[in-house]
CSV table of C-alpha atoms in Angstrom, one decimal:
chain,number,residue,atom,x,y,z
A,1,UNK,CA,47.7,-53.6,38.0
A,2,UNK,CA,50.9,-53.6,39.8
A,3,UNK,CA,51.8,-49.9,41.7
A,4,UNK,CA,55.3,-50.7,41.9
A,5,UNK,CA,57.9,-50.1,39.4
A,6,UNK,CA,57.1,-50.7,35.6
A,7,UNK,CA,58.3,-52.2,33.6
A,8,UNK,CA,59.8,-54.9,35.8
A,9,UNK,CA,56.7,-56.5,37.2
A,10,UNK,CA,53.3,-56.5,35.0
A,11,UNK,CA,49.7,-55.9,35.3
A,12,UNK,CA,48.1,-58.7,37.5
A,13,UNK,CA,44.7,-60.2,37.0
A,14,UNK,CA,41.9,-57.5,37.0
A,15,UNK,CA,39.9,-60.0,39.7
A,16,UNK,CA,43.2,-59.9,42.0
A,17,UNK,CA,44.3,-56.7,42.4
A,18,UNK,CA,43.8,-56.7,46.3
A,19,UNK,CA,46.4,-59.6,45.8
A,20,UNK,CA,48.6,-57.9,43.7
A,21,UNK,CA,48.8,-55.0,46.5
A,22,UNK,CA,50.3,-57.6,48.8
A,23,UNK,CA,52.7,-58.5,46.0
A,24,UNK,CA,54.1,-55.3,45.6
A,25,UNK,CA,54.7,-54.9,50.1
A,26,UNK,CA,56.6,-58.1,49.7
A,27,UNK,CA,53.6,-60.0,51.5
A,28,UNK,CA,53.4,-62.5,48.8
A,29,UNK,CA,56.6,-63.9,46.9
A,30,UNK,CA,55.3,-64.7,43.1
A,31,UNK,CA,59.2,-65.1,41.5
A,32,UNK,CA,59.4,-68.8,40.2
A,33,UNK,CA,55.9,-69.5,39.7
A,34,UNK,CA,56.1,-69.3,35.9
A,35,UNK,CA,58.7,-71.0,33.6
A,36,UNK,CA,58.8,-72.5,30.5
A,37,UNK,CA,58.6,-76.4,29.6
A,38,UNK,CA,61.8,-78.6,30.0
A,39,UNK,CA,64.7,-78.2,27.7
A,40,UNK,CA,65.3,-82.0,27.3
A,41,UNK,CA,61.6,-82.4,25.2
A,42,UNK,CA,61.8,-83.4,22.1
A,43,UNK,CA,63.2,-80.9,19.4
A,44,UNK,CA,60.0,-82.0,17.0
A,45,UNK,CA,57.8,-80.7,20.1
A,46,UNK,CA,56.5,-76.6,20.4
A,47,UNK,CA,56.1,-75.2,24.1
A,48,UNK,CA,52.9,-73.5,24.5
A,49,UNK,CA,52.8,-71.2,27.5
A,50,UNK,CA,49.2,-70.6,28.7
A,51,UNK,CA,47.9,-68.1,30.6
A,52,UNK,CA,44.0,-69.4,30.2
A,53,UNK,CA,43.9,-71.3,33.4
A,54,UNK,CA,40.4,-71.6,34.2
A,55,UNK,CA,38.4,-75.1,34.1
A,56,UNK,CA,36.6,-74.2,30.8
A,57,UNK,CA,39.7,-72.6,29.4
A,58,UNK,CA,41.8,-75.7,30.1
A,59,UNK,CA,39.2,-78.0,28.5
A,60,UNK,CA,39.3,-75.7,25.3
A,61,UNK,CA,43.0,-75.6,25.1
A,62,UNK,CA,42.6,-79.3,25.2
A,63,UNK,CA,40.6,-79.4,22.7
A,64,UNK,CA,42.7,-77.5,20.4
A,65,UNK,CA,46.2,-79.6,21.4
A,66,UNK,CA,44.1,-82.0,19.6
A,67,UNK,CA,42.9,-80.9,16.4
A,68,UNK,CA,46.2,-79.4,16.1
A,69,UNK,CA,48.0,-83.1,17.2
A,70,UNK,CA,45.2,-84.9,14.9
A,71,UNK,CA,45.9,-82.6,11.9
A,72,UNK,CA,49.5,-82.0,12.0
A,73,UNK,CA,50.7,-85.1,13.4
A,74,UNK,CA,53.1,-82.4,15.4
A,75,UNK,CA,53.0,-82.4,19.2
A,76,UNK,CA,51.9,-79.3,21.8
A,77,UNK,CA,53.8,-79.6,25.4
A,78,UNK,CA,51.1,-77.1,27.5
A,79,UNK,CA,52.7,-74.8,30.3
A,80,UNK,CA,49.3,-73.6,32.0
A,81,UNK,CA,50.2,-71.3,34.7
A,82,UNK,CA,47.2,-69.3,36.8
A,83,UNK,CA,46.4,-65.9,34.6
A,84,UNK,CA,47.6,-63.7,38.0
A,85,UNK,CA,51.1,-65.3,38.3
A,86,UNK,CA,51.6,-65.6,34.2
A,87,UNK,CA,50.9,-61.7,34.2
A,88,UNK,CA,52.8,-60.5,37.0
A,89,UNK,CA,55.7,-63.0,36.1
A,90,UNK,CA,55.7,-62.4,32.1
A,91,UNK,CA,58.2,-59.8,32.0
A,92,UNK,CA,61.3,-61.8,33.4
A,93,UNK,CA,59.7,-65.1,31.9
A,94,UNK,CA,60.3,-63.7,28.5
A,95,UNK,CA,63.7,-62.6,29.3
A,96,UNK,CA,64.5,-66.0,31.0
A,97,UNK,CA,63.7,-69.3,28.5
A,98,UNK,CA,60.4,-68.6,27.8
A,99,UNK,CA,57.9,-70.9,25.7
A,100,UNK,CA,58.4,-71.1,22.0
A,101,UNK,CA,54.3,-69.8,21.4
A,102,UNK,CA,52.8,-68.1,24.7
A,103,UNK,CA,48.7,-66.8,25.3
A,104,UNK,CA,48.7,-62.7,25.4
A,105,UNK,CA,46.6,-60.1,24.7
A,106,UNK,CA,46.2,-57.2,22.3
A,107,UNK,CA,46.6,-53.5,22.4
A,108,UNK,CA,49.4,-51.6,24.1
A,109,UNK,CA,50.7,-55.0,26.3
A,110,UNK,CA,51.6,-56.5,22.8
A,111,UNK,CA,53.1,-53.5,21.6
A,112,UNK,CA,55.4,-52.9,24.6
A,113,UNK,CA,57.0,-56.2,24.3
A,114,UNK,CA,57.5,-56.0,20.4
A,115,UNK,CA,59.0,-52.6,21.2
A,116,UNK,CA,61.3,-54.5,23.6
A,117,UNK,CA,62.5,-57.3,21.1
A,118,UNK,CA,61.0,-60.0,23.7
A,119,UNK,CA,58.3,-61.1,20.9
A,120,UNK,CA,59.4,-62.3,17.4
A,121,UNK,CA,57.8,-60.4,14.3
A,122,UNK,CA,54.9,-63.0,12.7
A,123,UNK,CA,54.3,-60.6,9.7
A,124,UNK,CA,55.1,-64.1,7.7
A,125,UNK,CA,52.5,-66.0,9.2
A,126,UNK,CA,50.2,-63.2,8.7
A,127,UNK,CA,51.0,-62.6,5.0
A,128,UNK,CA,49.8,-65.9,4.1
A,129,UNK,CA,47.2,-66.6,6.6
A,130,UNK,CA,45.7,-63.4,8.0
A,131,UNK,CA,42.5,-62.3,5.6
A,132,UNK,CA,40.3,-63.7,7.8
A,133,UNK,CA,40.7,-61.2,10.8
A,134,UNK,CA,38.8,-57.7,10.2
A,135,UNK,CA,40.9,-54.5,9.9
A,136,UNK,CA,40.1,-53.7,13.6
A,137,UNK,CA,42.1,-56.7,14.9
A,138,UNK,CA,45.1,-56.8,12.1
A,139,UNK,CA,45.3,-52.7,13.9
A,140,UNK,CA,45.4,-54.4,17.6
A,141,UNK,CA,48.1,-57.0,16.5
A,142,UNK,CA,50.2,-54.6,15.2
A,143,UNK,CA,53.4,-53.3,16.6
A,144,UNK,CA,55.1,-49.7,16.7
A,145,UNK,CA,56.9,-50.7,13.3
A,146,UNK,CA,53.7,-51.7,11.4
A,147,UNK,CA,54.7,-55.1,11.9
A,148,UNK,CA,52.2,-58.1,13.7
A,149,UNK,CA,53.5,-59.8,16.6
A,150,UNK,CA,49.9,-61.2,17.8
A,151,UNK,CA,47.4,-64.0,16.2
A,152,UNK,CA,44.0,-62.9,17.4
A,153,UNK,CA,41.8,-65.9,19.1
A,154,UNK,CA,39.2,-64.6,21.0
A,155,UNK,CA,37.7,-61.7,21.7
A,156,UNK,CA,34.7,-60.5,24.6
A,157,UNK,CA,33.0,-57.4,23.8
A,158,UNK,CA,31.3,-55.2,26.5
A,159,UNK,CA,28.1,-53.5,26.1
A,160,UNK,CA,24.8,-53.5,28.4
A,161,UNK,CA,23.3,-57.0,29.6
A,162,UNK,CA,20.3,-57.5,30.9
A,163,UNK,CA,17.4,-60.2,31.3
A,164,UNK,CA,14.9,-60.3,29.0
A,165,UNK,CA,12.2,-62.1,30.8
A,166,UNK,CA,12.9,-59.3,32.7
A,167,UNK,CA,12.0,-56.2,30.6
A,168,UNK,CA,9.0,-58.1,29.0
A,169,UNK,CA,7.4,-58.3,32.0
A,170,UNK,CA,7.8,-55.2,33.0
A,171,UNK,CA,7.2,-53.5,29.3
A,172,UNK,CA,11.1,-52.5,28.9
A,173,UNK,CA,12.4,-51.7,25.5
A,174,UNK,CA,16.5,-51.6,25.1
A,175,UNK,CA,17.3,-47.8,24.3
A,176,UNK,CA,19.5,-46.1,21.6
A,177,UNK,CA,20.2,-43.4,22.5
A,178,UNK,CA,21.4,-41.8,26.4
A,179,UNK,CA,18.4,-39.8,27.1
A,180,UNK,CA,16.3,-42.9,26.3
A,181,UNK,CA,18.6,-44.5,28.4
A,182,UNK,CA,18.3,-42.2,31.3
A,183,UNK,CA,14.3,-41.9,31.0
A,184,UNK,CA,14.1,-46.2,30.8
A,185,UNK,CA,17.0,-45.8,34.2
A,186,UNK,CA,14.1,-43.5,35.8
A,187,UNK,CA,11.4,-45.9,34.9
A,188,UNK,CA,13.2,-48.3,36.6
A,189,UNK,CA,13.6,-46.5,39.8
A,190,UNK,CA,9.8,-45.7,39.8
A,191,UNK,CA,9.2,-49.4,39.5
A,192,UNK,CA,11.6,-50.4,42.4
A,193,UNK,CA,14.2,-51.6,40.6
A,194,UNK,CA,17.8,-50.9,40.7
A,195,UNK,CA,18.9,-49.5,37.3
A,196,UNK,CA,22.5,-50.1,36.7
A,197,UNK,CA,24.3,-52.7,38.6
A,198,UNK,CA,27.6,-52.1,39.8
A,199,UNK,CA,30.6,-53.5,41.5
A,200,UNK,CA,34.0,-51.4,41.9
A,201,UNK,CA,35.7,-53.4,45.1
A,202,UNK,CA,37.8,-55.1,42.2
A,203,UNK,CA,39.0,-51.4,40.6
A,204,UNK,CA,39.2,-52.2,36.8
A,205,UNK,CA,35.1,-52.6,36.2
A,206,UNK,CA,34.5,-48.9,36.1
A,207,UNK,CA,37.2,-48.1,33.5
A,208,UNK,CA,34.4,-49.8,31.3
A,209,UNK,CA,32.2,-47.5,31.9
A,210,UNK,CA,34.4,-44.3,31.6
A,211,UNK,CA,35.7,-46.1,27.5
A,212,UNK,CA,32.3,-45.9,26.8
A,213,UNK,CA,31.3,-42.7,27.9
A,214,UNK,CA,34.4,-41.2,26.7
A,215,UNK,CA,34.2,-43.1,23.1
A,216,UNK,CA,30.3,-41.8,22.7
A,217,UNK,CA,31.1,-38.1,23.7
A,218,UNK,CA,34.7,-37.4,22.5
A,219,UNK,CA,35.4,-40.3,19.5
A,220,UNK,CA,37.8,-43.1,19.3
A,221,UNK,CA,40.6,-40.8,18.0
A,222,UNK,CA,40.6,-38.9,21.6
A,223,UNK,CA,40.2,-41.4,23.4
A,224,UNK,CA,43.0,-43.3,22.2
A,225,UNK,CA,45.3,-39.9,22.4
A,226,UNK,CA,44.1,-39.9,25.9
A,227,UNK,CA,44.9,-43.1,27.3
A,228,UNK,CA,48.3,-42.5,25.4
A,229,UNK,CA,49.2,-39.9,27.5
A,230,UNK,CA,49.7,-37.2,24.7
A,231,UNK,CA,46.2,-35.4,26.1
A,232,UNK,CA,46.0,-33.4,29.4
A,233,UNK,CA,43.2,-34.9,31.7
A,234,UNK,CA,42.0,-31.2,32.6
A,235,UNK,CA,40.7,-30.9,28.6
A,236,UNK,CA,37.1,-30.1,29.1
A,237,UNK,CA,36.6,-33.0,26.9
A,238,UNK,CA,37.6,-35.4,30.0
A,239,UNK,CA,35.5,-32.9,32.6
A,240,UNK,CA,32.5,-33.9,30.3
A,241,UNK,CA,33.0,-37.5,30.5
A,242,UNK,CA,33.2,-37.2,34.3
A,243,UNK,CA,30.2,-35.0,34.9
A,244,UNK,CA,27.9,-37.1,32.5
A,245,UNK,CA,29.5,-40.3,34.4
A,246,UNK,CA,27.8,-38.1,37.6
A,247,UNK,CA,24.4,-37.9,36.1
A,248,UNK,CA,23.9,-41.6,35.9
A,249,UNK,CA,25.7,-42.8,39.5
A,250,UNK,CA,22.3,-42.2,40.9
A,251,UNK,CA,21.1,-45.4,38.8
A,252,UNK,CA,23.7,-47.6,39.7
A,253,UNK,CA,23.3,-49.8,42.4
A,254,UNK,CA,24.4,-48.5,45.9
A,255,UNK,CA,27.8,-48.5,48.1
A,256,UNK,CA,29.4,-49.9,44.5
A,257,UNK,CA,33.0,-49.6,46.2
A,258,UNK,CA,32.1,-52.9,48.5
A,259,UNK,CA,30.7,-55.4,46.1
A,260,UNK,CA,32.8,-57.2,43.3
A,261,UNK,CA,31.8,-57.4,40.2
A,262,UNK,CA,30.8,-61.1,40.7
A,263,UNK,CA,28.5,-59.5,42.8
A,264,UNK,CA,26.6,-56.9,40.8
A,265,UNK,CA,26.8,-60.0,38.2
A,266,UNK,CA,24.9,-61.9,40.6
A,267,UNK,CA,22.5,-59.4,40.8
A,268,UNK,CA,22.0,-59.5,37.3
A,269,UNK,CA,21.1,-63.4,37.8
A,270,UNK,CA,18.3,-62.8,40.7
A,271,UNK,CA,17.1,-60.0,38.6
A,272,UNK,CA,17.5,-57.3,41.7
A,273,UNK,CA,19.5,-55.3,39.3
A,274,UNK,CA,17.8,-54.0,35.4
A,275,UNK,CA,21.0,-54.0,33.6
A,276,UNK,CA,25.0,-54.3,33.8
A,277,UNK,CA,27.8,-52.9,31.7
A,278,UNK,CA,29.9,-55.5,31.2
A,279,UNK,CA,32.0,-58.1,29.3
A,280,UNK,CA,30.8,-61.3,27.7
A,281,UNK,CA,32.7,-62.6,31.1
A,282,UNK,CA,29.1,-62.0,32.3
A,283,UNK,CA,28.0,-65.4,30.6
A,284,UNK,CA,30.4,-67.3,33.0
A,285,UNK,CA,27.7,-66.1,36.2
A,286,UNK,CA,24.9,-67.7,34.3
A,287,UNK,CA,24.2,-71.4,34.8
A,288,UNK,CA,24.0,-72.8,30.8
A,289,UNK,CA,21.0,-73.4,29.7
A,290,UNK,CA,17.3,-71.2,30.2
A,291,UNK,CA,19.4,-68.8,32.7
A,292,UNK,CA,22.0,-68.3,29.9
A,293,UNK,CA,19.5,-68.0,27.4
A,294,UNK,CA,17.9,-65.5,29.3
A,295,UNK,CA,20.6,-63.2,28.9
A,296,UNK,CA,21.3,-59.9,26.0
A,297,UNK,CA,22.5,-57.2,25.8
A,298,UNK,CA,22.2,-53.8,23.7
A,299,UNK,CA,25.3,-51.5,22.7
A,300,UNK,CA,26.3,-48.7,24.8
A,301,UNK,CA,23.6,-45.8,24.1
A,302,UNK,CA,24.4,-43.0,21.6
A,303,UNK,CA,25.4,-39.5,23.1
A,304,UNK,CA,26.4,-37.3,20.4
A,305,UNK,CA,24.5,-38.4,16.9
A,306,UNK,CA,27.6,-36.9,14.9
A,307,UNK,CA,30.0,-39.8,17.0
A,308,UNK,CA,27.5,-42.2,17.0
A,309,UNK,CA,27.9,-45.8,18.7
A,310,UNK,CA,29.8,-47.9,16.0
A,311,UNK,CA,32.7,-48.6,18.3
A,312,UNK,CA,32.5,-51.3,20.8
A,313,UNK,CA,34.6,-52.0,23.2
A,314,UNK,CA,36.3,-55.7,22.8
A,315,UNK,CA,39.3,-56.8,24.6
A,316,UNK,CA,41.3,-59.6,22.3
A,317,UNK,CA,43.6,-62.6,23.2
A,318,UNK,CA,45.2,-64.6,21.0
A,319,UNK,CA,49.2,-65.8,20.5
A,320,UNK,CA,52.8,-64.7,20.5
A,321,UNK,CA,56.2,-66.2,19.8
A,322,UNK,CA,59.1,-65.8,22.3
A,323,UNK,CA,62.0,-63.6,20.5
A,324,UNK,CA,64.1,-66.8,18.8
A,325,UNK,CA,62.3,-69.3,19.3
A,326,UNK,CA,63.6,-72.9,20.2
A,327,UNK,CA,61.6,-74.9,17.3
A,328,UNK,CA,60.8,-72.0,15.0
A,329,UNK,CA,59.3,-74.1,12.2
A,330,UNK,CA,57.0,-75.7,14.7
A,331,UNK,CA,56.1,-72.3,16.2
A,332,UNK,CA,55.4,-71.1,12.9
A,333,UNK,CA,53.1,-74.3,12.0
A,334,UNK,CA,51.1,-73.5,15.5
A,335,UNK,CA,50.5,-70.4,14.7
A,336,UNK,CA,49.7,-70.8,11.2
A,337,UNK,CA,46.9,-73.8,12.5
A,338,UNK,CA,45.8,-71.4,14.9
A,339,UNK,CA,45.0,-68.7,12.2
A,340,UNK,CA,42.3,-71.1,11.1
A,341,UNK,CA,38.9,-71.1,12.2
A,342,UNK,CA,38.0,-74.2,13.3
A,343,UNK,CA,40.7,-73.7,16.5
A,344,UNK,CA,38.9,-70.9,17.8
A,345,UNK,CA,35.6,-72.2,17.6
A,346,UNK,CA,36.5,-75.7,19.2
A,347,UNK,CA,38.0,-73.3,22.1
A,348,UNK,CA,35.1,-71.1,22.6
A,349,UNK,CA,32.4,-74.2,22.5
A,350,UNK,CA,34.1,-74.4,26.2
A,351,UNK,CA,34.5,-70.7,27.3
A,352,UNK,CA,31.6,-69.0,27.2
A,353,UNK,CA,32.7,-65.5,27.1
A,354,UNK,CA,34.9,-66.4,24.3
A,355,UNK,CA,33.6,-65.1,20.6
A,356,UNK,CA,36.2,-66.5,17.8
A,357,UNK,CA,38.2,-64.0,16.0
A,358,UNK,CA,38.0,-65.5,12.9
A,359,UNK,CA,35.3,-63.8,10.4
A,360,UNK,CA,34.5,-67.4,8.8
A,361,UNK,CA,34.1,-69.1,12.4
A,362,UNK,CA,30.7,-71.4,11.9
A,363,UNK,CA,28.6,-69.9,15.1
A,364,UNK,CA,25.7,-72.0,14.1
A,365,UNK,CA,26.1,-74.4,16.8
A,366,UNK,CA,26.5,-71.1,19.3
A,367,UNK,CA,23.9,-69.7,21.7
A,368,UNK,CA,22.2,-66.5,20.2
A,369,UNK,CA,23.7,-64.3,22.6
A,370,UNK,CA,27.3,-65.5,21.0
A,371,UNK,CA,26.4,-64.8,17.7
A,372,UNK,CA,24.6,-61.4,18.4
A,373,UNK,CA,28.0,-60.3,20.0
A,374,UNK,CA,30.0,-61.2,17.1
A,375,UNK,CA,28.2,-59.7,15.2
A,376,UNK,CA,28.6,-56.6,17.1
A,377,UNK,CA,32.2,-56.8,16.6
A,378,UNK,CA,32.8,-57.6,13.2
A,379,UNK,CA,30.3,-54.5,12.2
A,380,UNK,CA,31.9,-51.8,14.3
A,381,UNK,CA,33.8,-49.2,12.6
A,382,UNK,CA,36.6,-49.3,15.1
A,383,UNK,CA,37.1,-51.6,18.1
A,384,UNK,CA,39.1,-50.8,21.2
A,385,UNK,CA,40.8,-52.9,23.9
A,386,UNK,CA,39.5,-51.6,27.1
A,387,UNK,CA,41.5,-49.1,29.1
A,388,UNK,CA,44.2,-51.1,30.7
A,389,UNK,CA,44.9,-53.0,27.7
A,390,UNK,CA,45.4,-49.7,26.0
A,391,UNK,CA,47.4,-47.7,28.3
A,392,UNK,CA,50.4,-48.1,30.0
A,393,UNK,CA,49.6,-50.8,32.6
A,394,UNK,CA,51.1,-48.7,35.6
A,395,UNK,CA,49.3,-46.1,34.7
A,396,UNK,CA,46.1,-47.7,34.7
A,397,UNK,CA,46.9,-49.3,37.9
A,398,UNK,CA,48.9,-46.6,39.9
A,399,UNK,CA,46.8,-43.6,38.8
A,400,UNK,CA,43.3,-44.6,37.7
A,401,UNK,CA,41.9,-47.2,39.7
A,402,UNK,CA,42.1,-44.7,42.8
A,403,UNK,CA,41.2,-41.7,40.8
A,404,UNK,CA,38.1,-43.8,39.6
A,405,UNK,CA,37.4,-45.2,42.7
A,406,UNK,CA,37.7,-41.9,44.4
A,407,UNK,CA,35.2,-40.2,41.8
A,408,UNK,CA,32.9,-42.9,42.6
A,409,UNK,CA,33.3,-42.0,46.2
A,410,UNK,CA,33.0,-38.1,45.7
A,411,UNK,CA,31.8,-37.3,42.2
A,412,UNK,CA,31.7,-33.6,43.2
A,413,UNK,CA,35.1,-33.1,42.7
A,414,UNK,CA,35.5,-33.3,39.0
A,415,UNK,CA,38.2,-30.5,39.1
A,416,UNK,CA,40.5,-31.6,41.1
A,417,UNK,CA,39.9,-35.5,40.4
A,418,UNK,CA,41.3,-34.3,36.5
A,419,UNK,CA,44.1,-31.9,37.9
A,420,UNK,CA,45.4,-35.0,40.2
A,421,UNK,CA,45.0,-37.3,37.4
A,422,UNK,CA,46.9,-35.4,35.1
A,423,UNK,CA,50.0,-34.6,37.4
A,424,UNK,CA,50.3,-37.8,37.8
A,425,UNK,CA,50.1,-39.3,34.6
A,426,UNK,CA,52.9,-36.4,34.0
A,427,UNK,CA,55.2,-38.5,36.1
A,428,UNK,CA,54.4,-41.8,35.0
A,429,UNK,CA,54.6,-41.1,31.0
A,430,UNK,CA,57.4,-38.4,31.8
A,431,UNK,CA,55.6,-35.6,29.9
């Protein structure tokens, strides 16, 4: 999330927002950190640019590459760059000599590069091999022109996570409605437990709570039009979101602006908080085995029965093809291979946050939490991609991160907050 010039730079990793500010100020030089594989490669080799750079992710990619080589006889040369550098430099990368195929995200971020002609239409791959994806995944892989530009690979849903052992000990039951949730939070406080873990120092985590409150109060269509810049932030429906959130704040960990999301996840692990609004990445903070098996979630509760709780926040990652790929046949062969369920399963076996996007993925050897997550998303009425993937990244970073942190620090001036957001939104979107 880069508070500088759009679209010359892109949004950096959520976990490294503060580092991004240094990049903007010129304190850190990011240039030259992302480049394609050498042009001297065998012409029969397809190149893959990957931002899946942490330990588990890299092993997962290695397993996928080995499977591709075995099944197709083709070869892949992987160019792995840490996620922060990849995101900060992806615009320049795609305008230079990028790899044939690269990892990226669905939603607005995919559409931006499609609209700019920096990536290739892969509707032909979808036409022959896209039957394994839900309609929501198709929509989040589709550009403004109605063509597909991304192959979904994995996703990680957001929900309210908790420790079943703690809840069983206290006699708590997962709530289905907002009123039930408030009553449960009050009971936790009476029992001496902080009901909801919260870390807002990173900037992006509060977006998940905002998204769900907006979805549950106003519905998915309003949510999308708001994030697209087509609705005023002074609309009373937006004020209601912040008013409702203000009612929930006393149940959160105190002083969240000084706490990272990783620390809130540790508090959940240590049972010092009763729950946490987060994505499946929370599983990465739990050691494999008994601790991770003692992790469960419930969908973000319903606030309006007419709207329900069937929309799920599930950011999706996948693969795109550069415009005019160096090795088009091999690139299309790789993308076709990646539309099968087996590669996503192989990857997700190594990455505990990843749920295979293909509906036919065999999850029988995965933990119950993964199977429950897949069921939640596959049966969702609609899927959103998370605030900073569903809107302009410069709006998310320049305007909304400071605005949400301001709200958390001073939740009593909603009127001034939404007026300020609207003024800045108009400048960013040009409306």
